[in-house]
mmCIF file of C-alpha atoms in Angstrom:
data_model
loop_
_atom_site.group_PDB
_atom_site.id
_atom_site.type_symbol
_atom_site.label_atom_id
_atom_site.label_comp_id
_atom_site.label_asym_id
_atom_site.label_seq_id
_atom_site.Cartn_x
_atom_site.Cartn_y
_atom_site.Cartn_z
ATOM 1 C CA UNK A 1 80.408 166.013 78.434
ATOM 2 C CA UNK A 2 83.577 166.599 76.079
ATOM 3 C CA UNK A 3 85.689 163.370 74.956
ATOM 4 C CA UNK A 4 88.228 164.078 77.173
ATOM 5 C CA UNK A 5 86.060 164.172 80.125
ATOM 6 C CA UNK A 6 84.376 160.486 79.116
ATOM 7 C CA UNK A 7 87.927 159.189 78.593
ATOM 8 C CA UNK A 8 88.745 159.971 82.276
ATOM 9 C CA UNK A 9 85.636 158.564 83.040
ATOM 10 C CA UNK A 10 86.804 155.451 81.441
ATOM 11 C CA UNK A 11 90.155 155.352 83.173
ATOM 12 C CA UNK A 12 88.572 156.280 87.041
ATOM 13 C CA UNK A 13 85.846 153.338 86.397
ATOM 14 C CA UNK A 14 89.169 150.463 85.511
ATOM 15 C CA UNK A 15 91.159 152.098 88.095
ATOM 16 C CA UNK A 16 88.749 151.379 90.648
ATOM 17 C CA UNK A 17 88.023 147.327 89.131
ATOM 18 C CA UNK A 18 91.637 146.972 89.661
ATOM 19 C CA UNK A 19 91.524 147.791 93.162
ATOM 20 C CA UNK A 20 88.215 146.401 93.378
ATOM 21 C CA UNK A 21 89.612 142.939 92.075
ATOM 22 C CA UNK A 22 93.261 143.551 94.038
ATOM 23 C CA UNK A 23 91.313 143.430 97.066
ATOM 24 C CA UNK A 24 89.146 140.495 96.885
ATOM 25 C CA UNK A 25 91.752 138.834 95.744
ATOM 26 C CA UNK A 26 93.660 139.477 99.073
ATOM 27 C CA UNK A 27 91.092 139.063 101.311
ATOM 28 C CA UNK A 28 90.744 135.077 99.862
ATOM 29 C CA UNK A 29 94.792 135.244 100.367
ATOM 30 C CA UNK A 30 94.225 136.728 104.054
ATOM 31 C CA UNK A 31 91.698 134.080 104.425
ATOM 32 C CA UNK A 32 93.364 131.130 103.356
ATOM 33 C CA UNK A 33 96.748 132.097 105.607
ATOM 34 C CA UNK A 34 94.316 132.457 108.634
ATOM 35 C CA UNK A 35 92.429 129.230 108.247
ATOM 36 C CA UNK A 36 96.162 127.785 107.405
ATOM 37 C CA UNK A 37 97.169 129.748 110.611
ATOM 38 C CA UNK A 38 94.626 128.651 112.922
ATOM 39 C CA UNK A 39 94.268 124.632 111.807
ATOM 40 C CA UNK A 40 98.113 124.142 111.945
ATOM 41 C CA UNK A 41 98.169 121.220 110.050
ATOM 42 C CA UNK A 42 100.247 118.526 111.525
ATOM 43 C CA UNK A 43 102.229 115.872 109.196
ATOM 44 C CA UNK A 44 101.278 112.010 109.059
ATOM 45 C CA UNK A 45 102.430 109.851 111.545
ATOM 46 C CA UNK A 46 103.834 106.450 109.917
ATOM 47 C CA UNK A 47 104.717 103.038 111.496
ATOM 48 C CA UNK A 48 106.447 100.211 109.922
ATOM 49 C CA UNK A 49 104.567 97.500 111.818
ATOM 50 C CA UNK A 50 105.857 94.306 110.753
ATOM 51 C CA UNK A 51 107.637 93.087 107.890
ATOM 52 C CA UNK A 52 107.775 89.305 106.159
ATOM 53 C CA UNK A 53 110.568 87.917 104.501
ATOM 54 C CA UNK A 54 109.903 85.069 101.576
ATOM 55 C CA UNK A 55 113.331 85.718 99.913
ATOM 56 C CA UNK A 56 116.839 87.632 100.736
ATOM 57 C CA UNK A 57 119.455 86.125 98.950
ATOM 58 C CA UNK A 58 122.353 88.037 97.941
ATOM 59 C CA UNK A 59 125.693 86.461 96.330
ATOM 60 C CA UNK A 60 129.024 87.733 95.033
ATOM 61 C CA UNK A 61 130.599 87.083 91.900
ATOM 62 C CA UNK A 62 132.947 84.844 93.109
ATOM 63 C CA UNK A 63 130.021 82.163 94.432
ATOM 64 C CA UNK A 64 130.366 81.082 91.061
ATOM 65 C CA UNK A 65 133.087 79.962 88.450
ATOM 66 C CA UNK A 66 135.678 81.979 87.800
ATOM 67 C CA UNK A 67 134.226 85.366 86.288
ATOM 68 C CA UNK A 68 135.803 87.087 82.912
ATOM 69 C CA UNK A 69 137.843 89.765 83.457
ATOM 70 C CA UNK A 70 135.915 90.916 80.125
ATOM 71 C CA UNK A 71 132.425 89.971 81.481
ATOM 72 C CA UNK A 72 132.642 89.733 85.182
ATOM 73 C CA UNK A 73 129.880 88.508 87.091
ATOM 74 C CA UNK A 74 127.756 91.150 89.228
ATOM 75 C CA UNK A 75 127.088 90.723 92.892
ATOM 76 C CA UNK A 76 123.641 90.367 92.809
ATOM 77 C CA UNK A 77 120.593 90.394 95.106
ATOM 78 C CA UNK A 78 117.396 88.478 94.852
ATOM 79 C CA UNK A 79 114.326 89.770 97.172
ATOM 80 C CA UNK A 80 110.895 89.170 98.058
ATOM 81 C CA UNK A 81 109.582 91.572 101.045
ATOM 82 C CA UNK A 82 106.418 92.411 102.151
ATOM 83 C CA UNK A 83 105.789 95.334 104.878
ATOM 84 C CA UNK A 84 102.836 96.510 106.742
ATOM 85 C CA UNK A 85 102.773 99.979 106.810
ATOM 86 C CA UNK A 86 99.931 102.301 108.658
ATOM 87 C CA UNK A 87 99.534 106.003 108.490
ATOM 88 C CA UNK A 88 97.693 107.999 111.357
ATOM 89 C CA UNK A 89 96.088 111.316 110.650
ATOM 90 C CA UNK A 90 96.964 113.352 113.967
ATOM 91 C CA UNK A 91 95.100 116.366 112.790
ATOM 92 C CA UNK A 92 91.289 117.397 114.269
ATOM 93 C CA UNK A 93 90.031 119.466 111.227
ATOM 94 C CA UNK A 94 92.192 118.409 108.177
ATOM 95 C CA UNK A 95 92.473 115.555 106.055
ATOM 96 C CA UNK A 96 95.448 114.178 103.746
ATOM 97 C CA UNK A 97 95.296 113.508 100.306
ATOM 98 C CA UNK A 98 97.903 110.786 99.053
ATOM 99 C CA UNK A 99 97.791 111.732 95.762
ATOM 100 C CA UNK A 100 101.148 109.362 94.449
ATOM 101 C CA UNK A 101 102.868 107.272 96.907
ATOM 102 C CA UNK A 102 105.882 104.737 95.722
ATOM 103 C CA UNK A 103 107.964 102.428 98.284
ATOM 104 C CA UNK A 104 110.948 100.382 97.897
ATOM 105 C CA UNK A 105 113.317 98.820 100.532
ATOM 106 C CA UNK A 106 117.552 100.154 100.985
ATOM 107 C CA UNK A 107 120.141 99.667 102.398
ATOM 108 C CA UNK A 108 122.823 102.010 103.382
ATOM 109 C CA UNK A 109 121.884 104.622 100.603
ATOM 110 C CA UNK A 110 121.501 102.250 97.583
ATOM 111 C CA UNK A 111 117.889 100.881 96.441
ATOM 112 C CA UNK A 112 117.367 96.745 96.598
ATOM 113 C CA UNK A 113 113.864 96.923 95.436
ATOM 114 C CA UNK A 114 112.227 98.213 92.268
ATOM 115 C CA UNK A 115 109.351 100.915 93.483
ATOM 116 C CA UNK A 116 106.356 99.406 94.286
ATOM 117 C CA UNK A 117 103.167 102.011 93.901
ATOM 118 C CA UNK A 118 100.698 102.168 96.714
ATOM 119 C CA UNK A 119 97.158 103.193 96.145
ATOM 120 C CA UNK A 120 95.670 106.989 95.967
ATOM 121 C CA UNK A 121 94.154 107.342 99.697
ATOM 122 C CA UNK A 122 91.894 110.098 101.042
ATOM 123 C CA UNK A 123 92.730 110.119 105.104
ATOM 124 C CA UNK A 124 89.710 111.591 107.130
ATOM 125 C CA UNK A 125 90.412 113.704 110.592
ATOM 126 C CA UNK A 126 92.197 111.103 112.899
ATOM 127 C CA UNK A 127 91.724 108.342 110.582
ATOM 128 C CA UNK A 128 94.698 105.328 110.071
ATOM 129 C CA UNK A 129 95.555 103.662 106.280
ATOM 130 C CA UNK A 130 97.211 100.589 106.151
ATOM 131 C CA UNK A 131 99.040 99.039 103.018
ATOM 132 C CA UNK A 132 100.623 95.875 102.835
ATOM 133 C CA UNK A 133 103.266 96.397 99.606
ATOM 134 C CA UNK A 134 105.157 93.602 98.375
ATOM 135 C CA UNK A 135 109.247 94.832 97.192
ATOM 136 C CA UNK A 136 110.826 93.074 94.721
ATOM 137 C CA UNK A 137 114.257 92.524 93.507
ATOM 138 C CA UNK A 138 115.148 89.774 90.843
ATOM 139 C CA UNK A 139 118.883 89.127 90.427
ATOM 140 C CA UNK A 140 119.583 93.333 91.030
ATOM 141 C CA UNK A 141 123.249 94.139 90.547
ATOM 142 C CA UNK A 142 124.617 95.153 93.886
ATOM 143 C CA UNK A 143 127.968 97.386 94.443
ATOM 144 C CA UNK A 144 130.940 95.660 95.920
ATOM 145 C CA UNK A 145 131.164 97.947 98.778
ATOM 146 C CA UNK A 146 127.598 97.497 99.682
ATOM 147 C CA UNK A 147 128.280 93.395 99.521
ATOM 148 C CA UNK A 148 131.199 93.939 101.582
ATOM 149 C CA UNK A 149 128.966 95.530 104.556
ATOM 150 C CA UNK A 150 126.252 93.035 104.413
ATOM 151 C CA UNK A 151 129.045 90.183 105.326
ATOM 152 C CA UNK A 152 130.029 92.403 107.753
ATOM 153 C CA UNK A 153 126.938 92.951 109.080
ATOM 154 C CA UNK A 154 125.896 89.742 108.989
ATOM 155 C CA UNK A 155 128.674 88.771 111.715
ATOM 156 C CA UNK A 156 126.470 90.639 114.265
ATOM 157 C CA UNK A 157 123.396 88.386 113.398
ATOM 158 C CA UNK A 158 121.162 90.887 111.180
ATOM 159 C CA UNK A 159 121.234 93.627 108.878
ATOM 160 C CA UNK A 160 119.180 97.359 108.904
ATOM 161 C CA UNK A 161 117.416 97.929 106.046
ATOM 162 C CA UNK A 162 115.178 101.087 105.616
ATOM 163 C CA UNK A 163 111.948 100.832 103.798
ATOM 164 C CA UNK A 164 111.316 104.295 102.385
ATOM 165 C CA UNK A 165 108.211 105.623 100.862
ATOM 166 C CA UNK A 166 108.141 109.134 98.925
ATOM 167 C CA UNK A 167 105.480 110.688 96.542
ATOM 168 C CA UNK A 168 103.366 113.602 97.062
ATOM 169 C CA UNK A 169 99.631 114.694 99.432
ATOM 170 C CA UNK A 170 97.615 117.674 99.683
ATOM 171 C CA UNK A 171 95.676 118.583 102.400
ATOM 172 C CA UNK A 172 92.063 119.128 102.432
ATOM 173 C CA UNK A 173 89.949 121.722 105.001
ATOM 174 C CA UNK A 174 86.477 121.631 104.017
ATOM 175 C CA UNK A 175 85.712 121.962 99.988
ATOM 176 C CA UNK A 176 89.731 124.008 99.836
ATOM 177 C CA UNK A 177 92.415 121.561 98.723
ATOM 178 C CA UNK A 178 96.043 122.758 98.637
ATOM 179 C CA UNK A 179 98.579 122.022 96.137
ATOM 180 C CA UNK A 180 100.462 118.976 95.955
ATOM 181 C CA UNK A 181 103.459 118.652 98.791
ATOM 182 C CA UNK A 182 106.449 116.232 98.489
ATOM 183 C CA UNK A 183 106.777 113.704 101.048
ATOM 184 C CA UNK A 184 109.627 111.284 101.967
ATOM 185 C CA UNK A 185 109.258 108.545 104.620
ATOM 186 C CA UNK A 186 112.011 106.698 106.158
ATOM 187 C CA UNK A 187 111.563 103.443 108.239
ATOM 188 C CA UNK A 188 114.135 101.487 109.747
ATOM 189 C CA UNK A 189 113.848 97.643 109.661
ATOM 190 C CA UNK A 190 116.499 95.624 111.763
ATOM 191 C CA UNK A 191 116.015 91.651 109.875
ATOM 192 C CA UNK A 192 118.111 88.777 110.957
ATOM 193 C CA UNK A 193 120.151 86.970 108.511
ATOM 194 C CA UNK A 194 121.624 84.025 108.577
ATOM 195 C CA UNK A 195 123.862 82.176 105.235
ATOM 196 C CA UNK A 196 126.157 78.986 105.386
ATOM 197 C CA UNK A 197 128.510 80.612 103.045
ATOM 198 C CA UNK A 198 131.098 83.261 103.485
ATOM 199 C CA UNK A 199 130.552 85.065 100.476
ATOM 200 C CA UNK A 200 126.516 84.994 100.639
ATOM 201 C CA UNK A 201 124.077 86.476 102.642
ATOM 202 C CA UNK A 202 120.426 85.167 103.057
ATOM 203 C CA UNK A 203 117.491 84.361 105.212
ATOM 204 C CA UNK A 204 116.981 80.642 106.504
ATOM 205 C CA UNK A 205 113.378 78.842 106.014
ATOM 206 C CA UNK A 206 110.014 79.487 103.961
ATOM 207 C CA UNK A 207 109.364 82.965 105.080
ATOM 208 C CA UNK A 208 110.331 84.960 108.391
ATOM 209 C CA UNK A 209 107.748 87.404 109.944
ATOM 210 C CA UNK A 210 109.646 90.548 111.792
ATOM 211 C CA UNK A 211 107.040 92.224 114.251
ATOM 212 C CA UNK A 212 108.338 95.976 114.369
ATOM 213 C CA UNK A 213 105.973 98.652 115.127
ATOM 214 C CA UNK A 214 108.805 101.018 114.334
ATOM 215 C CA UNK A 215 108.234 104.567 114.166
ATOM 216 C CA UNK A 216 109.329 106.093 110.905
ATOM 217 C CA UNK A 217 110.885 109.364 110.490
ATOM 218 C CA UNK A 218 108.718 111.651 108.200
ATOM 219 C CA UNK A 219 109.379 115.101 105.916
ATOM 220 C CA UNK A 220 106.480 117.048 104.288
#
């Protein structure tokens, strides 16, 4: 056999590991999009059951003396919220990974509590998870406008405030786990308020439990 003949040789044998490899390679792909396919996997279903209140207290700068034009004094809030939230599995043959999860509480668009991290969860087939976060906010500037619509509000006897949770899950068929997917959670929270000043709002009392069971809206 001449050089030439061996080189072909060669190039036939890597030729055919190339297709060799191209389709193993998309038979796992075919695999995966039919298992994917077939399961359907269903997002989590979240409810914001309840929600206790130890501190809302939120005051403009002119509660106060007479603020510098130089160094005015902030509206500011002060908060201390705890939630119950529970998570329900809805799918048969796939579980959820919650790889990062933060939650914080807003209102109208801007945050009033710092992120509080929840716990990495593994959620089996038509399983629930329940956390119980506290939110925090210690003398957080507020925007005028946002001060403005809390009075407001407060004429009406109560305020809604979201709690939102976002971070990232996988989901898990078998031994397979997917990549990480983002996930934002949005639950609505209507609390009562009550203040004996016209340019505060707070809660009245120790603590106030709220018993929701509100639905939240959720994107994967």
């Amino acid at each position: 056999m001449s050089t030439k003949d061996c080189g072909n040789h060669d190039e036939k044998n890597r030729q055919f590991l190339r297709c060799l490899f191209a389709a193993i390679l998309g038979s796992i792909l075919l695999l995966i999009f039919l298992i994917w396919i077939i399961l359907r996997p269903t997002k989590p279903l979240f409810i914001l059951q309840d929600a206790t209140v130890y501190a809302f207290n939120l005051s403009s700068s002119g509660s106060g003396p007479t603020p510098s034009p130089i160094n005015p004094t902030p509206n500011t809030l002060t908060l201390t919220l705890q939630v119950t939230l529970a998570s329900f599995n809805p799918n048969h043959r796939i579980g959820v990974i919650y790889t990062k999860l933060d939650t914080y509480s807003a209102y109208r668009g801007q945050q009033l509590s710092i992120a509080t991290s929840l716990p990495a969860t593994y959620q089996g087939h038509r399983e629930t998870a329940v956390w119980s976060p506290y939110l925090y906010a210690s003398a957080a500037p507020v925007s005028s406008f946002t001060l403005q619509i809390l009075q407001q509000d407060r004429t009406s006897g109560g305020i809604l405030v979201n709690v939102k949770v976002s971070g990232r899950v996988k989901w898990k068929v078998g031994t397979w786990v997917s990549g990480n997917y983002h996930i934002n959670v949005n639950c609505p929270a209507y609390l009562r308020v009550a203040s004996d000043r016209d340019d505060a709002v707070g809660f009245a009392g120790p603590a106030i439990k709220f018993q929701l069971s509100q639905s939240c809206i959720v994107d994967v």
